Short mmCIF file of C-alpha atoms in Angstrom, two decimals:
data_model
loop_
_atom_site.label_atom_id
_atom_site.label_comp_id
_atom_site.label_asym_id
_atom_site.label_seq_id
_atom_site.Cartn_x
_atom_site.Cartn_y
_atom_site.Cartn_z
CA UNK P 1 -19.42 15.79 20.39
CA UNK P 2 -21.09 14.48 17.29
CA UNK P 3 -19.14 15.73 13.84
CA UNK P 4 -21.52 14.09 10.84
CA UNK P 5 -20.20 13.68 7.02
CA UNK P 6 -22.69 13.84 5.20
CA UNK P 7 -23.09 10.80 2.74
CA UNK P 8 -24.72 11.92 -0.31
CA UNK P 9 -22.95 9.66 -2.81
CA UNK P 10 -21.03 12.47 -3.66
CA UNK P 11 -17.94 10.11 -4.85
CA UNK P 12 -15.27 8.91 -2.78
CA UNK P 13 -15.37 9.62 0.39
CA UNK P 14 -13.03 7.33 1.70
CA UNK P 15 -10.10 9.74 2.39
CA UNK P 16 -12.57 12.46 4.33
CA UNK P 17 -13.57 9.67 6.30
CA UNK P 18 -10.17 8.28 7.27
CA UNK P 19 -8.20 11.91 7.97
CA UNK P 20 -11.23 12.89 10.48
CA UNK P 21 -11.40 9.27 12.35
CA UNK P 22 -7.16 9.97 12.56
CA UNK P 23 -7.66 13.38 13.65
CA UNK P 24 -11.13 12.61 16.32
CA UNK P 25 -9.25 8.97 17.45
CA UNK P 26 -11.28 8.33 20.07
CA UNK P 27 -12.33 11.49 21.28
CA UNK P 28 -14.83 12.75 18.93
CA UNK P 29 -17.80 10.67 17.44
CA UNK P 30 -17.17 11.06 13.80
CA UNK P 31 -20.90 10.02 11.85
CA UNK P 32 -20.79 9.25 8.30
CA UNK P 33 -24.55 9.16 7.34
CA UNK P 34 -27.28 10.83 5.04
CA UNK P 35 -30.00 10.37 7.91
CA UNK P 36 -31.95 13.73 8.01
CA UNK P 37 -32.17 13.14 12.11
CA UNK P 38 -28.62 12.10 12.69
CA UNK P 39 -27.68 15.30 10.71
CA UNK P 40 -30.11 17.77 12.79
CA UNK P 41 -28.51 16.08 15.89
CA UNK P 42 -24.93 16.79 14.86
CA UNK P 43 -22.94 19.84 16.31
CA UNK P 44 -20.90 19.77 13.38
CA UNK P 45 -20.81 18.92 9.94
CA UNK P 46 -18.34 18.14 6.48
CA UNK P 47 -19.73 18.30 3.58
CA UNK P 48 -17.59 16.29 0.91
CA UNK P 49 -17.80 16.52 -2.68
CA UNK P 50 -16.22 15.06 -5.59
CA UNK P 51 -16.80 15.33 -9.72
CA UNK P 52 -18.87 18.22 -10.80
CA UNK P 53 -20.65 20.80 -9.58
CA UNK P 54 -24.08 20.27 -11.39
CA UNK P 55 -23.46 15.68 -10.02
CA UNK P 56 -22.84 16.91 -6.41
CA UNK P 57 -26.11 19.20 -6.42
CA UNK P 58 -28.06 16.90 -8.10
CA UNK P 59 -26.81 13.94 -5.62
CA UNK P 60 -27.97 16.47 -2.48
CA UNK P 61 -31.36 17.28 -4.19
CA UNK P 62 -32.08 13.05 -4.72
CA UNK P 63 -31.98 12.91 -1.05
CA UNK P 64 -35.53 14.27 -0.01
CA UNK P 65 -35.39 16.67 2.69
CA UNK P 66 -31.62 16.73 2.65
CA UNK P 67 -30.92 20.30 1.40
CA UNK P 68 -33.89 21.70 3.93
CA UNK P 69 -31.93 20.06 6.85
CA UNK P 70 -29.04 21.42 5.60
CA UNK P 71 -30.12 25.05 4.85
CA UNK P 72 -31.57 25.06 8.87
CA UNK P 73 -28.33 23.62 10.27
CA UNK P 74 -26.14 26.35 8.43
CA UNK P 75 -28.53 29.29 7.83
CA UNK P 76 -30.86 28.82 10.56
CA UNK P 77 -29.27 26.94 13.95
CA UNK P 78 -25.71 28.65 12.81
CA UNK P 79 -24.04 25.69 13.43
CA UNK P 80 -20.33 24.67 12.05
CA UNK P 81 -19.97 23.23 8.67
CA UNK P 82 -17.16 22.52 6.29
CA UNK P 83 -16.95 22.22 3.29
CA UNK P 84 -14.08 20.45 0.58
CA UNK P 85 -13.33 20.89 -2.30
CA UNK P 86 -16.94 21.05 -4.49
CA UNK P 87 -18.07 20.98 -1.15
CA UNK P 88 -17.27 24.55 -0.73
CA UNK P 89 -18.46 25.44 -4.19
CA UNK P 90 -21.67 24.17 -3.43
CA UNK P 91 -22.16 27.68 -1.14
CA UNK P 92 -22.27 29.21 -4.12
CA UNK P 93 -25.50 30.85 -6.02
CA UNK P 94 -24.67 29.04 -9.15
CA UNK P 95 -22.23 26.72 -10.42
CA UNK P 96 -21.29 26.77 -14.35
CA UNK P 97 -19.49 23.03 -14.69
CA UNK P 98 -21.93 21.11 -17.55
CA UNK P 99 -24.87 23.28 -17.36
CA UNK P 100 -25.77 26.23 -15.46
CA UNK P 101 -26.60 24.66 -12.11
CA UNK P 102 -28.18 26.39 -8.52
CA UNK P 103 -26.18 26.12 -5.79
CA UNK P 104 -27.24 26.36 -2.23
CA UNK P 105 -26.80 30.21 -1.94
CA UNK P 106 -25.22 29.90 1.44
CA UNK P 107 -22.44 32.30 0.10
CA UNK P 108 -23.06 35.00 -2.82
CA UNK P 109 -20.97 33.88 -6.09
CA UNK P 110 -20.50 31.81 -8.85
CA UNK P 111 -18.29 28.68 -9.53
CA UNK P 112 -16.39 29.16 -12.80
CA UNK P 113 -14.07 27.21 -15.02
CA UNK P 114 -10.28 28.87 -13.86
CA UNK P 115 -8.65 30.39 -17.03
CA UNK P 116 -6.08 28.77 -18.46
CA UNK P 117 -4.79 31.98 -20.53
CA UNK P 118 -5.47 29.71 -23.14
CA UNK P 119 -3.62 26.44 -22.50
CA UNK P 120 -0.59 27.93 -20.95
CA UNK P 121 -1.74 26.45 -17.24
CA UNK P 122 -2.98 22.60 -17.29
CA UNK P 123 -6.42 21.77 -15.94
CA UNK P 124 -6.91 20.46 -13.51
CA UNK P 125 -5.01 22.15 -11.45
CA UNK P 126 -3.79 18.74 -9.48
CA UNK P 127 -0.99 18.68 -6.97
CA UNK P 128 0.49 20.54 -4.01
CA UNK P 129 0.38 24.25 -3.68
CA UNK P 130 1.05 27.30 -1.19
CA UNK P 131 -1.94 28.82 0.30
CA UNK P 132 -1.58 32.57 1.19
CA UNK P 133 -3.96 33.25 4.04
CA UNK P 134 -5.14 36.41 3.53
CA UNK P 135 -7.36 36.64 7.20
CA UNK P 136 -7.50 35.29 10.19
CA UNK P 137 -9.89 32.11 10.06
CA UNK P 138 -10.24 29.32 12.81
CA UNK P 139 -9.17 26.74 10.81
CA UNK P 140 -5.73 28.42 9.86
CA UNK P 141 -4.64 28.12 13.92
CA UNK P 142 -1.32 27.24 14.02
CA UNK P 143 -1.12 27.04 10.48
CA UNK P 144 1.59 29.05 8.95
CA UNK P 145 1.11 31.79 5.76
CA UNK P 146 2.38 29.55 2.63
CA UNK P 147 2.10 25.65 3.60
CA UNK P 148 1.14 23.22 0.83
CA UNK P 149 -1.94 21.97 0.42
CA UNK P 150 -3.41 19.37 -2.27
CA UNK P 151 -5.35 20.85 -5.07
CA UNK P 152 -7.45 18.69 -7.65
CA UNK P 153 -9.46 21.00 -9.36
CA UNK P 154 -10.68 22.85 -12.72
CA UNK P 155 -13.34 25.30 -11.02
CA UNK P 156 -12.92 27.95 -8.93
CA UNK P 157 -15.38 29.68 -6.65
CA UNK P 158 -15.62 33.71 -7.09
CA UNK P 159 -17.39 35.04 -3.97
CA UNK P 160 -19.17 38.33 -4.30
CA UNK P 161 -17.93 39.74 -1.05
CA UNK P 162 -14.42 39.28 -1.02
CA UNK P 163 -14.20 39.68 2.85
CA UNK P 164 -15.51 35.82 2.86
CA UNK P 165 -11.82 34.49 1.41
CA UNK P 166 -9.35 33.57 3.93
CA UNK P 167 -6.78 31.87 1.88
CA UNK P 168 -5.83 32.11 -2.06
CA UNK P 169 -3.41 30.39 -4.02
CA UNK P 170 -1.96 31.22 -7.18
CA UNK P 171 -2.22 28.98 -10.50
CA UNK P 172 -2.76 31.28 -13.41
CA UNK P 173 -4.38 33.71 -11.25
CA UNK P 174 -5.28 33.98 -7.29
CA UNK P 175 -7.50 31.25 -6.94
CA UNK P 176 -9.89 31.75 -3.51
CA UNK P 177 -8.83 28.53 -1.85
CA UNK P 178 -10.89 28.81 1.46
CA UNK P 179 -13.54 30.33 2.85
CA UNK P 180 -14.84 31.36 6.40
CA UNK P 181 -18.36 33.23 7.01
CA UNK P 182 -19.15 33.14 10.88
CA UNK P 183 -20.31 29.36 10.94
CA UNK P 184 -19.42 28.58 7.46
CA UNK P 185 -16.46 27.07 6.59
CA UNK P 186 -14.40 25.66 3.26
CA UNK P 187 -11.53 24.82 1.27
CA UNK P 188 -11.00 24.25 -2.11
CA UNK P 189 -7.95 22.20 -1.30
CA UNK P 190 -7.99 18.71 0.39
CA UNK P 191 -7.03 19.26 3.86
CA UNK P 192 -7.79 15.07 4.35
CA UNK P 193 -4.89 14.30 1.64
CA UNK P 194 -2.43 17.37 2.73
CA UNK P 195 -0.70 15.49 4.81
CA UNK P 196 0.18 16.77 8.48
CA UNK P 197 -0.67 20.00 7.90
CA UNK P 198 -4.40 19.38 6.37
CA UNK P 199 -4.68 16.95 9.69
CA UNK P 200 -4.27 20.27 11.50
CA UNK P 201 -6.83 22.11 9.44
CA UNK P 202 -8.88 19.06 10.46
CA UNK P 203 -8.45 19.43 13.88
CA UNK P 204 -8.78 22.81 14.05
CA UNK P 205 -12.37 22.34 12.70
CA UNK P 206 -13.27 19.67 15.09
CA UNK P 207 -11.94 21.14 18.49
CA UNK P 208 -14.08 24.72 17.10
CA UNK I 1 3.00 28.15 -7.23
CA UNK I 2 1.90 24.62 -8.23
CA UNK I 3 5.11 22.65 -7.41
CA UNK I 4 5.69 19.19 -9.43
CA UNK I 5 5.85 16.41 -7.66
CA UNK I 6 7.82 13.08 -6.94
CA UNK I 7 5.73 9.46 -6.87
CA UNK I 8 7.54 6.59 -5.41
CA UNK I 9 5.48 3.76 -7.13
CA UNK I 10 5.59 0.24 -5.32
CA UNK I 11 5.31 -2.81 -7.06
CA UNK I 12 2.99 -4.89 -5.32
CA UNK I 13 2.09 -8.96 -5.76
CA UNK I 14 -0.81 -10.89 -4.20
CA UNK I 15 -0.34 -7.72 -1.43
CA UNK I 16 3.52 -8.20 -0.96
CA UNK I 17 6.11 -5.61 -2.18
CA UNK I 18 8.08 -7.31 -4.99
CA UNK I 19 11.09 -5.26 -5.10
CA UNK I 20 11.43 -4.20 -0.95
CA UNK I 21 13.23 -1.50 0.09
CA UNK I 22 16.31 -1.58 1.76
CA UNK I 23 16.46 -0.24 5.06
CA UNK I 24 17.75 -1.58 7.77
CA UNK I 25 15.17 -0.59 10.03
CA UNK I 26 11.77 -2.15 8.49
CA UNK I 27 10.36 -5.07 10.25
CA UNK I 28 8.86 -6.03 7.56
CA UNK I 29 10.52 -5.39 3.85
CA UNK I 30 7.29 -7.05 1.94
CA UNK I 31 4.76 -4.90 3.85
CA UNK I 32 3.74 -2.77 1.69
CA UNK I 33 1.49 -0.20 3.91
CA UNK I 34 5.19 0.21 6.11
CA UNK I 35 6.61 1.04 2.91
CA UNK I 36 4.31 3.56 2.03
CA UNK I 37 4.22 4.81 5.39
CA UNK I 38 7.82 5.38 4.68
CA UNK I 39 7.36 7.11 1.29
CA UNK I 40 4.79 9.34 3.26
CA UNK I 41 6.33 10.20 5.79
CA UNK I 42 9.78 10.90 3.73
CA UNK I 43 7.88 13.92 2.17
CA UNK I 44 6.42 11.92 -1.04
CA UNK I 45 3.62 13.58 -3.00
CA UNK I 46 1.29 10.90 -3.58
CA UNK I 47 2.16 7.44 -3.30
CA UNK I 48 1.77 4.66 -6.17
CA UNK I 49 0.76 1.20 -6.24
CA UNK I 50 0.66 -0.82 -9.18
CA UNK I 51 -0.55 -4.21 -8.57
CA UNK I 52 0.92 -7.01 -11.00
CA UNK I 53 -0.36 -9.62 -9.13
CA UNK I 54 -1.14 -12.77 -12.30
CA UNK I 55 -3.67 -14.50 -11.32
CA UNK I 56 -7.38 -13.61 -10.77
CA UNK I 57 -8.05 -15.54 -6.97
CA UNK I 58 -5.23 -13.14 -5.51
CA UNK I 59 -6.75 -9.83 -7.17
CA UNK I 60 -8.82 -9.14 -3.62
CA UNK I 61 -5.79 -8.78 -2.03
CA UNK I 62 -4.72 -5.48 -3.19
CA UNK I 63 -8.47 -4.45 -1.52
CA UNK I 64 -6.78 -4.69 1.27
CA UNK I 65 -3.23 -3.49 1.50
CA UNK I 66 -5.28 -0.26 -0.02
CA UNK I 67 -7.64 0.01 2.69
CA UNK I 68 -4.87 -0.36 5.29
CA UNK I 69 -2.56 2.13 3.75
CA UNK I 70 -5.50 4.99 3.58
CA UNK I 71 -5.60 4.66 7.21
CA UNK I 72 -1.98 5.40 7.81
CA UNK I 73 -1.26 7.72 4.70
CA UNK I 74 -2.56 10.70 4.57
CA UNK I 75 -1.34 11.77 0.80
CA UNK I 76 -2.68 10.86 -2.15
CA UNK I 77 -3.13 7.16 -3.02
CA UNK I 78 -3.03 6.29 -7.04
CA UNK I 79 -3.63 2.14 -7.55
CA UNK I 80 -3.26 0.50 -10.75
CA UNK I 81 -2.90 -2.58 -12.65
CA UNK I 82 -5.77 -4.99 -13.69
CA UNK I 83 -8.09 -1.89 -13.62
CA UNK I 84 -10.94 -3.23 -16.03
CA UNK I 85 -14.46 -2.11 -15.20
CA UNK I 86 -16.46 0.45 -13.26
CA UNK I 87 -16.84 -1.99 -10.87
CA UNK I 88 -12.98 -2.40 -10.20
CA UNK I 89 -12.68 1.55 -10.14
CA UNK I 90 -15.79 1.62 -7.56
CA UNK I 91 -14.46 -1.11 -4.87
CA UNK I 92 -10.59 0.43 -4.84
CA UNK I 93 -11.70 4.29 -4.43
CA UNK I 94 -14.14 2.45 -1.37
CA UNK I 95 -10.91 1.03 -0.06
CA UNK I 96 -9.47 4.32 0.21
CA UNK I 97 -7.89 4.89 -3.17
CA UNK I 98 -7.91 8.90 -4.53
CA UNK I 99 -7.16 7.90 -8.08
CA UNK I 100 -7.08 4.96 -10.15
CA UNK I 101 -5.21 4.30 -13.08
CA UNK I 102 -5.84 2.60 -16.22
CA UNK I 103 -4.04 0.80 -18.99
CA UNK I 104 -5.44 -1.93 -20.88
CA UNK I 105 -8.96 -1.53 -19.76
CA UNK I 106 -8.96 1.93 -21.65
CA UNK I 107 -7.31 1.00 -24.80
CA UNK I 108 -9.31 -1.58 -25.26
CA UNK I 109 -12.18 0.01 -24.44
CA UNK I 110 -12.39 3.83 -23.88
CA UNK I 111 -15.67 4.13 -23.12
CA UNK I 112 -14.33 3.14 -19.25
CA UNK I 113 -12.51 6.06 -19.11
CA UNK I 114 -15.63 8.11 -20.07
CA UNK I 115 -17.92 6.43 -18.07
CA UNK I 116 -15.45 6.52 -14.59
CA UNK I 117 -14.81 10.01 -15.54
CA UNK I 118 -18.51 11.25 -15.45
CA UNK I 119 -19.34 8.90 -12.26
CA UNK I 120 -16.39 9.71 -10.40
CA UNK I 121 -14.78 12.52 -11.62
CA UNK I 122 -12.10 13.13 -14.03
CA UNK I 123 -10.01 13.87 -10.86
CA UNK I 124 -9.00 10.48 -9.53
CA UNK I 125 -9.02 8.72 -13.40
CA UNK I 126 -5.49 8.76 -14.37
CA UNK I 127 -4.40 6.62 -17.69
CA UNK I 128 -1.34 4.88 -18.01
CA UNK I 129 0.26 4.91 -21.56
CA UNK I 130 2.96 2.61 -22.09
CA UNK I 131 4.61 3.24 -25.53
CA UNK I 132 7.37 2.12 -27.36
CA UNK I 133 9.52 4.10 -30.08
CA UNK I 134 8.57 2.39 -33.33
CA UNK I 135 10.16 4.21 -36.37
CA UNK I 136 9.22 7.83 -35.60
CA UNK I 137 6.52 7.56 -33.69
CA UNK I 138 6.39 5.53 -30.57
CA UNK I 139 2.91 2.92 -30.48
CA UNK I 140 1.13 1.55 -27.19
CA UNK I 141 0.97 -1.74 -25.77
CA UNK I 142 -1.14 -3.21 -23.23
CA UNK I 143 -0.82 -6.34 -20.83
CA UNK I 144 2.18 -4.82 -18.83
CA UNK I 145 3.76 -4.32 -22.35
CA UNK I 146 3.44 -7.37 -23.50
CA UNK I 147 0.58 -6.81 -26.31
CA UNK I 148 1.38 -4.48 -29.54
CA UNK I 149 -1.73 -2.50 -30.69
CA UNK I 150 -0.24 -0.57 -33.54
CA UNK I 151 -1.79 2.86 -31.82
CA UNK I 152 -0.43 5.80 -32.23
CA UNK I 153 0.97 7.00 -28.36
CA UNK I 154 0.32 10.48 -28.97
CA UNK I 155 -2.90 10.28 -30.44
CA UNK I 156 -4.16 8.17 -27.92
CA UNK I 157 -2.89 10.47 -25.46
CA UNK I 158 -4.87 13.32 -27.13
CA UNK I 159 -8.00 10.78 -26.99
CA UNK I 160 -8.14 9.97 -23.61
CA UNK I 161 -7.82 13.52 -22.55
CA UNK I 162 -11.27 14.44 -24.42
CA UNK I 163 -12.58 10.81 -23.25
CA UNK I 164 -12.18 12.22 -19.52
CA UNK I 165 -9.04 11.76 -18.46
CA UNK I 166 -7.46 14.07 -15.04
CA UNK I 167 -3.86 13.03 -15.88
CA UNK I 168 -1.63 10.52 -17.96
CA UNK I 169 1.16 8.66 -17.06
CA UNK I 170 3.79 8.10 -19.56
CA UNK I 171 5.80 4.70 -19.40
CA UNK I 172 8.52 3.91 -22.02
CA UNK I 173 9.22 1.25 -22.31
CA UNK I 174 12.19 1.77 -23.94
CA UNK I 175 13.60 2.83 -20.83
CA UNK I 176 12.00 1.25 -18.09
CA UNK I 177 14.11 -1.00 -16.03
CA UNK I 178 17.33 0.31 -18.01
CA UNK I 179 18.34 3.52 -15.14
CA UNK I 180 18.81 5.48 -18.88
CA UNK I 181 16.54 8.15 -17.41
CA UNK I 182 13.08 8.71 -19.19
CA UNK I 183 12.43 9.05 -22.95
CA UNK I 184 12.37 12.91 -22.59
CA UNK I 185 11.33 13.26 -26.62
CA UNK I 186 8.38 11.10 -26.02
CA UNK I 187 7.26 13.02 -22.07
CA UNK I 188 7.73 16.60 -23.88
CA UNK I 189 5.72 15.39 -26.99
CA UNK I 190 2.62 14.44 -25.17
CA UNK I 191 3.06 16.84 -22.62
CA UNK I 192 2.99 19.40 -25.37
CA UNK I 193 0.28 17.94 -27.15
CA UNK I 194 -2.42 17.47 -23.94
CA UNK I 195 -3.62 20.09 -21.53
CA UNK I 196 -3.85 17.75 -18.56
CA UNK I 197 -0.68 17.38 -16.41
CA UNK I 198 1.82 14.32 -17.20
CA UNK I 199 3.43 11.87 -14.99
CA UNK I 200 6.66 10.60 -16.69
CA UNK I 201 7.26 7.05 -15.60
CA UNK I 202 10.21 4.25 -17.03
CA UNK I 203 14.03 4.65 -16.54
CA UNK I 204 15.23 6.91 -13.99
CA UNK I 205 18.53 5.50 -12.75
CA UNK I 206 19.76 8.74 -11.10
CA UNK I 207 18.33 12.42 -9.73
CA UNK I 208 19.23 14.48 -12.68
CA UNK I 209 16.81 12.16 -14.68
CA UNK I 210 13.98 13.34 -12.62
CA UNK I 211 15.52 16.65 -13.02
CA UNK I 212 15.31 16.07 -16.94
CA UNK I 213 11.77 14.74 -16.73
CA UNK I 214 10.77 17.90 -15.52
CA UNK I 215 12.78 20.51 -17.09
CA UNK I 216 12.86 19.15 -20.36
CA UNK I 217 10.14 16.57 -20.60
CA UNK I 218 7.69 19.51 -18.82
CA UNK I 219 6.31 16.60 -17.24
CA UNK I 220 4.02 17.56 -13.99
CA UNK I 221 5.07 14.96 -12.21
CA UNK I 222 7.60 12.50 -11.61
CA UNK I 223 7.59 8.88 -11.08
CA UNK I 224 10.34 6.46 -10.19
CA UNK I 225 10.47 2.88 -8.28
CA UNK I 226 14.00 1.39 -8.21
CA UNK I 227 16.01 4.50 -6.94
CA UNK I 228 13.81 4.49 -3.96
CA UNK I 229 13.14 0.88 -3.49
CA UNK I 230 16.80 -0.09 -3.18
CA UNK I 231 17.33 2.91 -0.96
CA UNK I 232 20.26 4.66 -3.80
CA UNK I 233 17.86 7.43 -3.03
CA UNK I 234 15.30 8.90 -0.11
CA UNK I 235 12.29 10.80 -1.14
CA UNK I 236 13.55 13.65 0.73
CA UNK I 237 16.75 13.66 -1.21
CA UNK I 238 15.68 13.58 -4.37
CA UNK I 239 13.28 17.08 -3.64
CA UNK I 240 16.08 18.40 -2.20
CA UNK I 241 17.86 17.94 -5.31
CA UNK I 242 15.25 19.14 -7.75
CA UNK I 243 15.06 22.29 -5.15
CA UNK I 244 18.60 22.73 -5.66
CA UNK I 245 18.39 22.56 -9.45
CA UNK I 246 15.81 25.78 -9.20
CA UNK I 247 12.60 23.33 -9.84
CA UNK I 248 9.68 24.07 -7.53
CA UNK I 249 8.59 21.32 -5.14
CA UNK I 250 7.01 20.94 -1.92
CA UNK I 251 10.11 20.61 1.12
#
């Protein structure tokens, strides 16, 4: 099995790389490329992102073809993808973070600054916090209701159709921390710097 | 809940731990990836790294103790010392790094910290502020704390937080090395002042000072080398103890 991250120069990737090659050992060919034929091939695929919304959309739109490749793996060939932290805001319609900014409309919803009630919560919201999983997803197996997870983040992602959120956590409000939508799969949190139990969110994805 | 959190920071020279810790069972007391491996596995939040390594030809080094140490640790990974450019910020987060962390570099020059912020995201650039009480006020200094620069700590701290900043960790020096636990008038005066979380950093000699750090510094996060390094405390002891005390942390 071929699981691809997809390189987009998204930021640092390092981390993504290094939890999945833990996780896959020797088992799983993990791919770390932006080649639109390597991609097709894949039967899975992570799609990092770092910085803001409006960078990482701009960074997949440089890459020519990129965005079609991805919209046919996802939308049209239904196969797995996963997506971290801006990574999963991406599925958005339309991200708010610098300028109003398209997303790739793979989920309805918009991506919008989390309210600090008006300086009472910090932003970013950076550290470790409990995820309540509020449906079953495939990524939660063997995951149990409440572990921490690592957050770095100042935007949330508000999906129209709230039947899409598996997990929330709460930081001034309940924040939608993950997403699952049949093939289509996300987390705000960093499941490659959560320790043991984001390795097991990892897995979960790969052995799908 | 968003639970604070508890940084062991290693020291580390031309890739060697300085000050080792001191348990029996490492093979290797200088290593600092086993060390962190340690840290990691003892339930630490994020793991630290400041490199004081002198001189220039030994700087690589740190390249890769990082890389190695992403491999095995799977929390997050904040390097700094001799931090200076883009460039520097680019080749450690390639190594593996999650954050960064800046001193000298952004006094000296802020426009680092707004430029690393926009390219890489205000997420992994964290600024270290090491300030010293002067009068009423407490000024920075740069080189390790060896340079005065007549700033204003809490201005500065306001500064870098518009410049770009994700987080700020506080150093007094007025404390660090003593084991007087932090300067909580200085961590609850910027942490007051900014709305990105603070890491208090310099003088905790026992658990109730990162208990103070906390609950009356309102510092984010805590930070402490020596009590772990010479083993007077575990990681997992010293959440155990802020647990105990009724402040939230990940167990």
């Amino acid at each position: 099995m071929n699981v691809t991250i997809v390189d987009y120069n998204s930021g640092n990737i390092s981390s993504v790389i290094n939890s999945f090659q833990e996780v896959a050992k020797d088992k799983v060919n993990i791919k770390v490329t932006s080649d639109l034929n390597k991609i097709k091939s894949s039967d899975k695929i992570v799609l990092p992102g770092q910085g803001s919304f409006k960078s990482c959309v701009d960074a997949l739109n440089s890459i020519e073809g990129l965005v079609d490749t991805l919209n046919d793996f996802v939308t049209g060939k239904k196969k797995p993808l996963f997506g971290i932290c801006v990574g999963l805001q991406m599925f958005a319609d339309i991200g708010y973070e610098e300028k109003e900014t398209k997303g790739l409309g793979w989920i309805s919803g918009k991506v919008l600054k989390i309210d600090n009630y008006n300086g009472k919560y910090k932003l970013p919201h950076i550290g470790w916090n409990e995820i309540n999983i509020v449906k079953e997803s495939k990524i939660f197996r063997d995951i149990e209701n409440n572990s921490h997870m690592y957050f770095v983040h100042s935007y949330e992602f508000i999906p129209e159709d709230k039947s899409v959120i598996s997990a929330t956590t709460d930081y001034s409000s309940n924040i939608v921390c993950s997403v699952e939508n049949e093939n289509i799969f996300g987390t705000q949190f960093h499941p490659e710097k959560s320790d043991k139990v984001g390795l097991k969110i990892i897995n979960n994805f790969i052995k799908l | 809940m968003l639970k604070n959190r508890v940084i062991p920071c290693l020291d580390v020279k031309n890739g060697r731990v300085v000050k080792g810790i001191n348990f029996v069972d490492l093979k290797d007391a200088g290593d600092p990836v086993e060390q962190a491996k340690i840290y990691s596995d003892g339930g630490a939040d994020e793991i630290c790294f400041l490199d004081i390594t002198a001189s220039n030809e030994n700087r690589d080094t740190i390249y890769d103790v990082v890389e190695k140490t992403s491999k095995k640790c799977f929390v997050p990974l904040t390097v700094g010392g001799g931090v200076r450019s883009i460039d520097d910020i680019n080749k450690l987060l390639n190594c593996g790094a999650d954050k960064v962390s800046i001193n000298t570099a952004a006094v000296q020059n802020s426009e680092v910290v707004l430029e690393s912020s926009k390219k890489f995201g205000s997420q992994c650039i964290v600024v270290a502020i090491d300030a010293k009480k002067n009068a009423d006020k407490w000024e920075i200094f740069t080189h390790g704390g060896r340079n005065k620069t007549g700033i204003d700590a809490i201005e500065f701290a306001k500064k870098m937080e518009d410049g770009g900043a994700g987080e700020l960790l506080v150093t007094s020096m007025d404390r660090d090395g003593t084991q007087a636990g932090y300067d909580i008038a200085l961590m609850s005066e910027i942490s007051s002042k900014v709305n990105i979380p603070v890491i208090a950093s310099g003088g905790v000699g026992n658990l109730d000072h990162l208990v103070d750090g906390i609950k009356l510094g309102n510092a984010s996060a805590v930070l402490a080398a020596s009590i772990f390094h010479y083993g007077k405390y575990s990681v997992k002891e010293a959440k155990e103890y802020l647990d105990s005390k009724g402040i939230p942390v990940r167990i």
